[in-house]
PDB file of C-alpha atoms in Angstrom:
ATOM      1  CA  ASP Q 159    -213.875 178.961  -4.410  1.00  0.00           C
ATOM      2  CA  CYS Q 160    -210.965 177.798  -2.214  1.00  0.00           C
ATOM      3  CA  ARG Q 161    -209.818 175.203  -4.386  1.00  0.00           C
ATOM      4  CA  TYR Q 162    -209.000 172.745  -1.271  1.00  0.00           C
ATOM      5  CA  THR Q 163    -207.195 169.488  -1.585  1.00  0.00           C
ATOM      6  CA  CYS Q 164    -208.311 166.212  -0.042  1.00  0.00           C
ATOM      7  CA  HIS Q 165    -208.094 162.526  -0.421  1.00  0.00           C
ATOM      8  CA  GLN Q 166    -210.551 160.890  -2.612  1.00  0.00           C
ATOM      9  CA  GLN Q 167    -211.888 158.755   0.236  1.00  0.00           C
ATOM     10  CA  CYS Q 168    -212.510 161.649   2.393  1.00  0.00           C
ATOM     11  CA  ARG Q 169    -214.895 163.482  -0.073  1.00  0.00           C
ATOM     12  CA  SER Q 170    -217.914 162.475   1.770  1.00  0.00           C
ATOM     13  CA  LEU Q 171    -216.673 163.790   4.999  1.00  0.00           C
ATOM     14  CA  ILE Q 172    -216.237 167.263   3.648  1.00  0.00           C
ATOM     15  CA  GLN Q 173    -218.416 169.982   3.904  1.00  0.00           C
ATOM     16  CA  LEU Q 174    -217.827 173.424   2.512  1.00  0.00           C
ATOM     17  CA  ASP Q 175    -218.961 176.881   3.418  1.00  0.00           C
ATOM     18  CA  CYS Q 176    -217.592 179.147   0.812  1.00  0.00           C
ATOM     19  CA  ARG Q 177    -219.176 181.277  -2.061  1.00  0.00           C
ATOM     20  CA  ARG Q 178    -220.112 179.577  -5.299  1.00  0.00           C
ATOM     21  CA  PRO Q 179    -217.497 179.879  -7.898  1.00  0.00           C
ATOM     22  CA  SER Q 180    -218.090 182.201 -10.903  1.00  0.00           C
ATOM     23  CA  PRO Q 181    -218.444 180.425 -14.513  1.00  0.00           C
ATOM     24  CA  GLY Q 182    -215.118 179.545 -15.883  1.00  0.00           C
ATOM     25  CA  GLN Q 183    -213.623 178.981 -12.399  1.00  0.00           C
ATOM     26  CA  LEU Q 184    -212.516 175.549 -11.225  1.00  0.00           C
ATOM     27  CA  SER Q 185    -215.002 174.120  -8.492  1.00  0.00           C
ATOM     28  CA  PRO Q 186    -213.381 172.533  -5.499  1.00  0.00           C
ATOM     29  CA  GLU Q 187    -215.054 169.382  -6.387  1.00  0.00           C
ATOM     30  CA  SER Q 188    -212.710 169.271  -9.616  1.00  0.00           C
ATOM     31  CA  THR Q 189    -209.675 169.348  -7.460  1.00  0.00           C
ATOM     32  CA  LEU Q 190    -210.733 166.502  -5.014  1.00  0.00           C
ATOM     33  CA  VAL Q 191    -208.891 163.631  -7.036  1.00  0.00           C
ATOM     34  CA  LEU Q 192    -205.362 164.496  -7.430  1.00  0.00           C
ATOM     35  CA  PRO Q 193    -202.611 162.780  -9.289  1.00  0.00           C
ATOM     36  CA  CYS Q 194    -200.399 160.345  -7.266  1.00  0.00           C
ATOM     37  CA  SER Q 195    -197.632 162.688  -7.515  1.00  0.00           C
ATOM     38  CA  GLN Q 196    -199.636 165.512  -5.861  1.00  0.00           C
ATOM     39  CA  ASN Q 197    -201.174 163.570  -2.879  1.00  0.00           C
ATOM     40  CA  VAL Q 198    -201.067 165.330   0.588  1.00  0.00           C
ATOM     41  CA  THR Q 199    -197.867 164.489   2.519  1.00  0.00           C
ATOM     42  CA  LYS Q 200    -198.803 163.044   5.858  1.00  0.00           C
ATOM     43  CA  ALA Q 201    -196.531 163.603   8.733  1.00  0.00           C
ATOM     44  CA  VAL Q 202    -195.150 160.368   9.593  1.00  0.00           C
ATOM     45  CA  GLU Q 203    -192.799 159.899  12.521  1.00  0.00           C
ATOM     46  CA  GLU Q 204    -189.667 158.292  11.189  1.00  0.00           C
ATOM     47  CA  LYS Q 205    -188.541 155.358  13.129  1.00  0.00           C
ATOM     48  CA  PRO Q 206    -184.742 155.232  14.209  1.00  0.00           C
ATOM     49  CA  LYS Q 207    -182.628 153.019  11.892  1.00  0.00           C
ATOM     50  CA  PRO Q 208    -181.481 149.788  13.397  1.00  0.00           C
ATOM     51  CA  PRO Q 209    -177.871 149.971  14.299  1.00  0.00           C
ATOM     52  CA  THR Q 210    -175.437 148.280  12.182  1.00  0.00           C
ATOM     53  CA  VAL Q 211    -173.441 145.323  13.275  1.00  0.00           C
ATOM     54  CA  GLU Q 212    -170.259 147.552  13.526  1.00  0.00           C
ATOM     55  CA  GLU Q 213    -172.016 149.929  15.912  1.00  0.00           C
ATOM     56  CA  ILE Q 214    -173.461 146.933  17.865  1.00  0.00           C
ATOM     57  CA  LYS Q 215    -169.719 145.696  18.203  1.00  0.00           C
ATOM     58  CA  GLN Q 216    -168.634 149.100  19.448  1.00  0.00           C
ATOM     59  CA  LYS Q 217    -171.498 149.350  21.856  1.00  0.00           C
ATOM     60  CA  ILE Q 218    -170.777 145.756  23.268  1.00  0.00           C
ATOM     61  CA  GLU Q 219    -167.026 146.668  23.802  1.00  0.00           C
ATOM     62  CA  LYS Q 220    -168.015 149.864  25.816  1.00  0.00           C
ATOM     63  CA  TYR Q 221    -170.511 147.745  27.702  1.00  0.00           C
ATOM     64  CA  ASN Q 222    -168.199 145.300  28.570  1.00  0.00           C
ATOM     65  CA  ALA Q 223    -165.394 147.622  29.501  1.00  0.00           C
ATOM     66  CA  LYS Q 224    -167.804 148.991  32.341  1.00  0.00           C
ATOM     67  CA  VAL Q 225    -168.857 145.333  33.519  1.00  0.00           C
ATOM     68  CA  THR Q 226    -167.327 144.747  37.218  1.00  0.00           C
ATOM     69  CA  ASN Q 227    -168.432 140.949  37.209  1.00  0.00           C
ATOM     70  CA  CYS Q 228    -168.522 138.214  34.689  1.00  0.00           C
ATOM     71  CA  LEU Q 229    -171.951 139.085  33.019  1.00  0.00           C
ATOM     72  CA  LEU Q 230    -170.537 139.978  29.721  1.00  0.00           C
ATOM     73  CA  MET Q 231    -172.259 140.637  26.278  1.00  0.00           C
ATOM     74  CA  LYS Q 232    -171.226 138.332  23.508  1.00  0.00           C
ATOM     75  CA  LEU Q 233    -171.524 139.216  19.828  1.00  0.00           C
ATOM     76  CA  ASN Q 234    -172.470 136.285  17.536  1.00  0.00           C
ATOM     77  CA  ASP Q 235    -171.339 135.723  13.705  1.00  0.00           C
ATOM     78  CA  ASP Q 236    -175.030 136.506  12.645  1.00  0.00           C
ATOM     79  CA  GLY Q 237    -175.081 140.111  14.094  1.00  0.00           C
ATOM     80  CA  THR Q 238    -177.123 138.991  17.112  1.00  0.00           C
ATOM     81  CA  TYR Q 239    -175.814 139.120  20.741  1.00  0.00           C
ATOM     82  CA  THR Q 240    -176.449 137.509  24.175  1.00  0.00           C
ATOM     83  CA  GLY Q 241    -176.201 138.841  27.777  1.00  0.00           C
ATOM     84  CA  PHE Q 242    -177.589 139.118  31.025  1.00  0.00           C
ATOM     85  CA  ILE Q 243    -180.569 140.973  32.658  1.00  0.00           C
ATOM     86  CA  LYS Q 244    -181.645 141.123  36.180  1.00  0.00           C
ATOM     87  CA  VAL Q 245    -185.453 141.252  36.963  1.00  0.00           C
ATOM     88  CA  HIS Q 246    -186.859 142.511  39.896  1.00  0.00           C
ATOM     89  CA  LEU Q 247    -190.155 140.737  40.946  1.00  0.00           C
ATOM     90  CA  LYS Q 248    -192.496 143.294  42.910  1.00  0.00           C
ATOM     91  CA  LEU Q 249    -195.685 141.454  43.095  1.00  0.00           C
ATOM     92  CA  ARG Q 250    -198.424 142.473  45.430  1.00  0.00           C
ATOM     93  CA  ARG Q 251    -200.877 139.627  44.568  1.00  0.00           C
ATOM     94  CA  PRO Q 252    -200.347 135.987  44.918  1.00  0.00           C
ATOM     95  CA  VAL Q 253    -199.389 133.792  42.254  1.00  0.00           C
ATOM     96  CA  THR Q 254    -200.857 130.452  41.306  1.00  0.00           C
ATOM     97  CA  VAL Q 255    -198.292 127.224  41.098  1.00  0.00           C
ATOM     98  CA  PRO Q 256    -198.966 123.600  41.039  1.00  0.00           C
ATOM     99  CA  ALA Q 257    -199.450 121.844  44.394  1.00  0.00           C
ATOM    100  CA  GLY Q 258    -197.048 119.301  45.683  1.00  0.00           C
ATOM    101  CA  ILE Q 259    -194.352 119.810  43.035  1.00  0.00           C
ATOM    102  CA  ARG Q 260    -190.739 119.879  43.731  1.00  0.00           C
ATOM    103  CA  PRO Q 261    -188.728 122.600  42.539  1.00  0.00           C
ATOM    104  CA  GLN Q 262    -187.236 122.543  38.957  1.00  0.00           C
ATOM    105  CA  SER Q 263    -183.768 120.955  38.672  1.00  0.00           C
ATOM    106  CA  ILE Q 264    -181.061 121.484  36.258  1.00  0.00           C
ATOM    107  CA  TYR Q 265    -182.040 118.332  34.433  1.00  0.00           C
ATOM    108  CA  ASP Q 266    -185.479 119.346  33.985  1.00  0.00           C
ATOM    109  CA  ALA Q 267    -184.388 122.947  32.703  1.00  0.00           C
ATOM    110  CA  LEU Q 268    -182.027 121.362  30.027  1.00  0.00           C
ATOM    111  CA  LYS Q 269    -184.936 118.826  29.052  1.00  0.00           C
ATOM    112  CA  GLU Q 270    -187.396 121.422  28.908  1.00  0.00           C
ATOM    113  CA  VAL Q 271    -189.527 119.509  31.376  1.00  0.00           C
ATOM    114  CA  ASN Q 272    -192.886 121.180  32.460  1.00  0.00           C
ATOM    115  CA  LEU Q 273    -193.527 120.474  35.871  1.00  0.00           C
ATOM    116  CA  ALA Q 274    -196.856 122.337  36.052  1.00  0.00           C
ATOM    117  CA  ASP Q 275    -198.169 119.807  33.522  1.00  0.00           C
ATOM    118  CA  MET Q 276    -197.797 116.994  36.117  1.00  0.00           C
ATOM    119  CA  THR Q 277    -200.757 117.814  38.250  1.00  0.00           C
ATOM    120  CA  ASP Q 278    -203.982 119.494  38.019  1.00  0.00           C
ATOM    121  CA  LYS Q 279    -203.894 120.660  41.644  1.00  0.00           C
ATOM    122  CA  ARG Q 280    -203.367 124.424  42.198  1.00  0.00           C
ATOM    123  CA  THR Q 281    -202.233 126.477  45.074  1.00  0.00           C
ATOM    124  CA  SER Q 282    -201.486 130.226  45.767  1.00  0.00           C
ATOM    125  CA  PHE Q 283    -198.737 131.997  47.504  1.00  0.00           C
ATOM    126  CA  TYR Q 284    -196.920 135.324  47.592  1.00  0.00           C
ATOM    127  CA  LEU Q 285    -193.384 135.514  46.159  1.00  0.00           C
ATOM    128  CA  PRO Q 286    -190.761 137.002  48.255  1.00  0.00           C
ATOM    129  CA  LEU Q 287    -190.888 140.774  48.097  1.00  0.00           C
ATOM    130  CA  ASP Q 288    -188.433 142.265  45.458  1.00  0.00           C
ATOM    131  CA  ALA Q 289    -186.932 138.924  44.685  1.00  0.00           C
ATOM    132  CA  ILE Q 290    -184.324 138.917  41.849  1.00  0.00           C
ATOM    133  CA  LYS Q 291    -183.970 136.622  39.050  1.00  0.00           C
ATOM    134  CA  GLN Q 292    -181.076 136.666  36.536  1.00  0.00           C
ATOM    135  CA  LEU Q 293    -181.865 135.771  32.862  1.00  0.00           C
ATOM    136  CA  HIS Q 294    -179.561 134.833  29.993  1.00  0.00           C
ATOM    137  CA  ILE Q 295    -181.275 136.108  26.990  1.00  0.00           C
ATOM    138  CA  SER Q 296    -180.546 137.071  23.413  1.00  0.00           C
ATOM    139  CA  SER Q 297    -180.940 140.416  21.458  1.00  0.00           C
ATOM    140  CA  THR Q 298    -183.965 138.830  19.698  1.00  0.00           C
ATOM    141  CA  THR Q 299    -185.945 137.969  22.954  1.00  0.00           C
ATOM    142  CA  THR Q 300    -188.967 140.278  23.476  1.00  0.00           C
ATOM    143  CA  VAL Q 301    -190.577 141.457  26.616  1.00  0.00           C
ATOM    144  CA  SER Q 302    -193.360 138.753  26.111  1.00  0.00           C
ATOM    145  CA  GLU Q 303    -190.730 136.040  26.063  1.00  0.00           C
ATOM    146  CA  VAL Q 304    -189.193 137.285  29.210  1.00  0.00           C
ATOM    147  CA  ILE Q 305    -192.311 137.220  31.041  1.00  0.00           C
ATOM    148  CA  GLN Q 306    -193.036 133.911  29.851  1.00  0.00           C
ATOM    149  CA  GLY Q 307    -189.519 132.653  30.846  1.00  0.00           C
ATOM    150  CA  LEU Q 308    -189.892 134.050  34.372  1.00  0.00           C
ATOM    151  CA  LEU Q 309    -193.350 132.473  34.872  1.00  0.00           C
ATOM    152  CA  LYS Q 310    -191.818 129.179  33.861  1.00  0.00           C
ATOM    153  CA  LYS Q 311    -188.844 129.422  36.104  1.00  0.00           C
ATOM    154  CA  PHE Q 312    -191.082 129.992  39.150  1.00  0.00           C
ATOM    155  CA  MET Q 313    -193.705 127.376  37.821  1.00  0.00           C
ATOM    156  CA  VAL Q 314    -196.407 130.068  37.892  1.00  0.00           C
ATOM    157  CA  VAL Q 315    -199.400 128.985  36.017  1.00  0.00           C
ATOM    158  CA  ASP Q 316    -201.217 132.336  35.919  1.00  0.00           C
ATOM    159  CA  ASN Q 317    -201.974 133.869  32.507  1.00  0.00           C
ATOM    160  CA  PRO Q 318    -199.000 135.884  31.336  1.00  0.00           C
ATOM    161  CA  GLN Q 319    -201.177 138.669  30.434  1.00  0.00           C
ATOM    162  CA  LYS Q 320    -201.721 139.322  34.080  1.00  0.00           C
ATOM    163  CA  PHE Q 321    -198.060 140.622  34.235  1.00  0.00           C
ATOM    164  CA  ALA Q 322    -195.995 143.456  32.810  1.00  0.00           C
ATOM    165  CA  LEU Q 323    -192.395 144.334  32.513  1.00  0.00           C
ATOM    166  CA  PHE Q 324    -191.380 147.831  33.543  1.00  0.00           C
ATOM    167  CA  LYS Q 325    -188.145 149.661  33.172  1.00  0.00           C
ATOM    168  CA  GLU Q 326    -187.182 151.453  36.255  1.00  0.00           C
ATOM    169  CA  MET Q 327    -185.048 154.859  36.081  1.00  0.00           C
ATOM    170  CA  ARG Q 328    -183.668 157.195  38.611  1.00  0.00           C
ATOM    171  CA  LYS Q 329    -183.796 160.895  37.689  1.00  0.00           C
ATOM    172  CA  ASP Q 330    -183.362 163.774  40.050  1.00  0.00           C
ATOM    173  CA  GLY Q 331    -183.874 161.561  43.104  1.00  0.00           C
ATOM    174  CA  GLN Q 332    -187.107 160.118  41.769  1.00  0.00           C
ATOM    175  CA  VAL Q 333    -187.940 156.738  40.866  1.00  0.00           C
ATOM    176  CA  LEU Q 334    -189.666 156.547  37.434  1.00  0.00           C
ATOM    177  CA  PHE Q 335    -191.563 153.414  36.111  1.00  0.00           C
ATOM    178  CA  GLN Q 336    -192.402 152.982  32.490  1.00  0.00           C
ATOM    179  CA  LYS Q 337    -194.292 149.871  31.111  1.00  0.00           C
ATOM    180  CA  LEU Q 338    -192.429 148.417  28.033  1.00  0.00           C
ATOM    181  CA  PRO Q 339    -194.495 146.939  25.081  1.00  0.00           C
ATOM    182  CA  LEU Q 340    -194.477 143.148  24.609  1.00  0.00           C
ATOM    183  CA  THR Q 341    -192.384 143.720  21.392  1.00  0.00           C
ATOM    184  CA  GLU Q 342    -189.571 145.625  22.999  1.00  0.00           C
ATOM    185  CA  TYR Q 343    -186.086 144.074  23.200  1.00  0.00           C
ATOM    186  CA  PRO Q 344    -184.908 144.351  26.845  1.00  0.00           C
ATOM    187  CA  LEU Q 345    -181.359 143.343  26.011  1.00  0.00           C
ATOM    188  CA  TYR Q 346    -180.978 146.346  23.611  1.00  0.00           C
ATOM    189  CA  LEU Q 347    -182.058 148.642  26.298  1.00  0.00           C
ATOM    190  CA  ARG Q 348    -179.683 147.120  28.775  1.00  0.00           C
ATOM    191  CA  LEU Q 349    -176.871 147.580  26.178  1.00  0.00           C
ATOM    192  CA  LEU Q 350    -177.710 151.387  25.657  1.00  0.00           C
ATOM    193  CA  ALA Q 351    -178.099 152.086  29.501  1.00  0.00           C
ATOM    194  CA  GLY Q 352    -174.974 150.317  30.496  1.00  0.00           C
ATOM    195  CA  PRO Q 353    -174.453 147.732  33.226  1.00  0.00           C
ATOM    196  CA  ASP Q 354    -175.142 150.083  35.983  1.00  0.00           C
ATOM    197  CA  THR Q 355    -178.659 149.091  37.575  1.00  0.00           C
ATOM    198  CA  ASP Q 356    -178.960 152.488  39.157  1.00  0.00           C
ATOM    199  CA  VAL Q 357    -179.327 154.013  35.601  1.00  0.00           C
ATOM    200  CA  LEU Q 358    -181.873 151.208  34.459  1.00  0.00           C
ATOM    201  CA  SER Q 359    -183.310 148.305  35.968  1.00  0.00           C
ATOM    202  CA  PHE Q 360    -186.224 145.865  35.082  1.00  0.00           C
ATOM    203  CA  VAL Q 361    -189.211 145.094  37.303  1.00  0.00           C
ATOM    204  CA  LEU Q 362    -191.957 142.520  36.796  1.00  0.00           C
ATOM    205  CA  LYS Q 363    -195.443 143.965  38.232  1.00  0.00           C
ATOM    206  CA  GLU Q 364    -199.064 143.304  37.961  1.00  0.00           C
ATOM    207  CA  ASN Q 365    -200.349 144.582  34.553  1.00  0.00           C
ATOM    208  CA  GLU Q 366    -202.404 147.393  35.870  1.00  0.00           C
ATOM    209  CA  THR Q 367    -205.117 147.925  32.977  1.00  0.00           C
ATOM    210  CA  GLY Q 368    -207.531 149.979  35.070  1.00  0.00           C
ATOM    211  CA  GLU Q 369    -210.341 147.282  34.671  1.00  0.00           C
ATOM    212  CA  VAL Q 370    -210.022 144.221  36.668  1.00  0.00           C
ATOM    213  CA  GLU Q 371    -210.736 141.067  34.664  1.00  0.00           C
ATOM    214  CA  TRP Q 372    -211.824 138.876  37.648  1.00  0.00           C
ATOM    215  CA  ASP Q 373    -212.349 135.911  35.266  1.00  0.00           C
ATOM    216  CA  ALA Q 374    -208.627 135.675  34.536  1.00  0.00           C
ATOM    217  CA  PHE Q 375    -207.961 134.768  38.509  1.00  0.00           C
ATOM    218  CA  SER Q 376    -208.205 131.237  39.830  1.00  0.00           C
ATOM    219  CA  ILE Q 377    -210.576 130.333  42.958  1.00  0.00           C
ATOM    220  CA  PRO Q 378    -207.563 130.274  45.311  1.00  0.00           C
ATOM    221  CA  GLU Q 379    -206.559 133.882  44.068  1.00  0.00           C
ATOM    222  CA  LEU Q 380    -210.165 135.179  44.628  1.00  0.00           C
ATOM    223  CA  GLN Q 381    -210.511 133.620  48.019  1.00  0.00           C
ATOM    224  CA  ASN Q 382    -206.939 135.240  48.992  1.00  0.00           C
ATOM    225  CA  PHE Q 383    -208.325 138.484  47.715  1.00  0.00           C
ATOM    226  CA  LEU Q 384    -211.378 138.118  49.991  1.00  0.00           C
ATOM    227  CA  MET Q 385    -209.299 137.457  52.922  1.00  0.00           C
ATOM    228  CA  ILE Q 386    -206.968 140.307  52.316  1.00  0.00           C
ATOM    229  CA  LEU Q 387    -210.096 142.640  51.911  1.00  0.00           C
ATOM    230  CA  ASP Q 388    -211.522 141.295  55.036  1.00  0.00           C
ATOM    231  CA  LYS Q 389    -208.582 141.992  57.156  1.00  0.00           C
ATOM    232  CA  GLU Q 390    -208.288 145.449  55.489  1.00  0.00           C
ATOM    233  CA  GLU Q 391    -212.089 145.963  56.521  1.00  0.00           C
ATOM    234  CA  LYS Q 392    -211.540 144.876  60.132  1.00  0.00           C
ATOM    235  CA  ASP Q 393    -208.452 146.958  60.473  1.00  0.00           C
ATOM    236  CA  LYS Q 394    -210.097 150.137  59.302  1.00  0.00           C
ATOM    237  CA  ILE Q 395    -213.041 149.583  61.699  1.00  0.00           C
ATOM    238  CA  GLN Q 396    -210.602 149.312  64.697  1.00  0.00           C
ATOM    239  CA  GLN Q 397    -208.965 152.349  63.644  1.00  0.00           C
ATOM    240  CA  VAL Q 398    -212.239 154.291  63.670  1.00  0.00           C
ATOM    241  CA  GLN Q 399    -213.287 152.874  66.965  1.00  0.00           C
ATOM    242  CA  ARG Q 400    -210.176 153.687  68.670  1.00  0.00           C
ATOM    243  CA  LYS Q 401    -210.329 157.200  67.292  1.00  0.00           C
ATOM    244  CA  TYR Q 402    -213.675 157.801  68.677  1.00  0.00           C
ATOM    245  CA  GLU Q 403    -213.095 156.061  71.895  1.00  0.00           C
ATOM    246  CA  LYS Q 404    -210.047 158.633  72.523  1.00  0.00           C
ATOM    247  CA  PHE Q 405    -212.562 161.381  71.468  1.00  0.00           C
ATOM    248  CA  LYS Q 406    -215.027 159.954  74.130  1.00  0.00           C
ATOM    249  CA  GLN Q 407    -212.449 159.654  76.702  1.00  0.00           C
ATOM    250  CA  ARG Q 408    -211.334 163.412  76.196  1.00  0.00           C
ATOM    251  CA  LEU Q 409    -214.910 164.742  76.268  1.00  0.00           C
ATOM    252  CA  GLN Q 410    -215.554 162.949  79.486  1.00  0.00           C
ATOM    253  CA  GLN Q 411    -212.587 164.199  80.988  1.00  0.00           C
ATOM    254  CA  THR Q 412    -213.427 167.784  79.929  1.00  0.00           C
ATOM    255  CA  LEU Q 413    -216.987 167.280  81.420  1.00  0.00           C
ATOM    256  CA  LYS Q 414    -215.541 166.151  84.662  1.00  0.00           C
ATOM    257  CA  GLU Q 415    -212.967 168.889  85.022  1.00  0.00           C
ATOM    258  CA  ALA Q 416    -215.933 171.356  84.465  1.00  0.00           C
ATOM    259  CA  GLY Q 417    -217.728 170.068  87.325  1.00  0.00           C
ATOM    260  CA  GLY Q 418    -221.257 170.619  85.767  1.00  0.00           C
ATOM    261  CA  LYS Q 419    -220.580 174.306  85.645  1.00  0.00           C
ATOM    262  CA  PRO Q 420    -222.475 176.124  82.895  1.00  0.00           C
ATOM    263  CA  GLY Q 421    -220.343 177.521  80.021  1.00  0.00           C
TER     264      GLY Q 421
END
């Protein structure tokens, strides 16, 4: 007799525990189907409205006023804009690249020549720790396209799904990382944060999903993992051996000082 309201498709999921209505009263079931104007309102999170061209223009002017180098943003006639972002590469695992291929030249970049397609031979190596790559992108460039562009510049043939782009922020002396969705626009984040990389910077890291998909790695990569694990295992064994060797020496020294005396 509560006269509850629910969506029609939810009727089979509802179980009532209330007293039977008296004759002449409306049953709860009679209130299940409601006119469209009386549907239950859902709490929907409103997405922020996209900025207007005038707002973007004002933000770009403020951004360029703070730039201390020549890496300015430029507004196009169609409302899009271009600019630069710097990406720090903090990769702990080796990457796979074509073997015996010369570095990409300016001619190759302009002609969009993919040197990786010229050979089937592959090799693995570690990229320099915290290498920095500067990219000129558009406001319509997504995180997914940034990752693919970085891999192409370094001739990395690994699956782009192995990598993720993070934004690095500093707050109260702490460094915070947040993984960016593939559909995010990095240049817009750069525009909002300003040119100061201490406020916001971008980092390319391994895509930590919690479950390692070993099938996605190549044979050289897996062999490198085995070598790393073998070295870590040997180092751990040596640490334990040194620890108990010192303990043994101290125990022998204590027994020697006691001179065989009881207690």
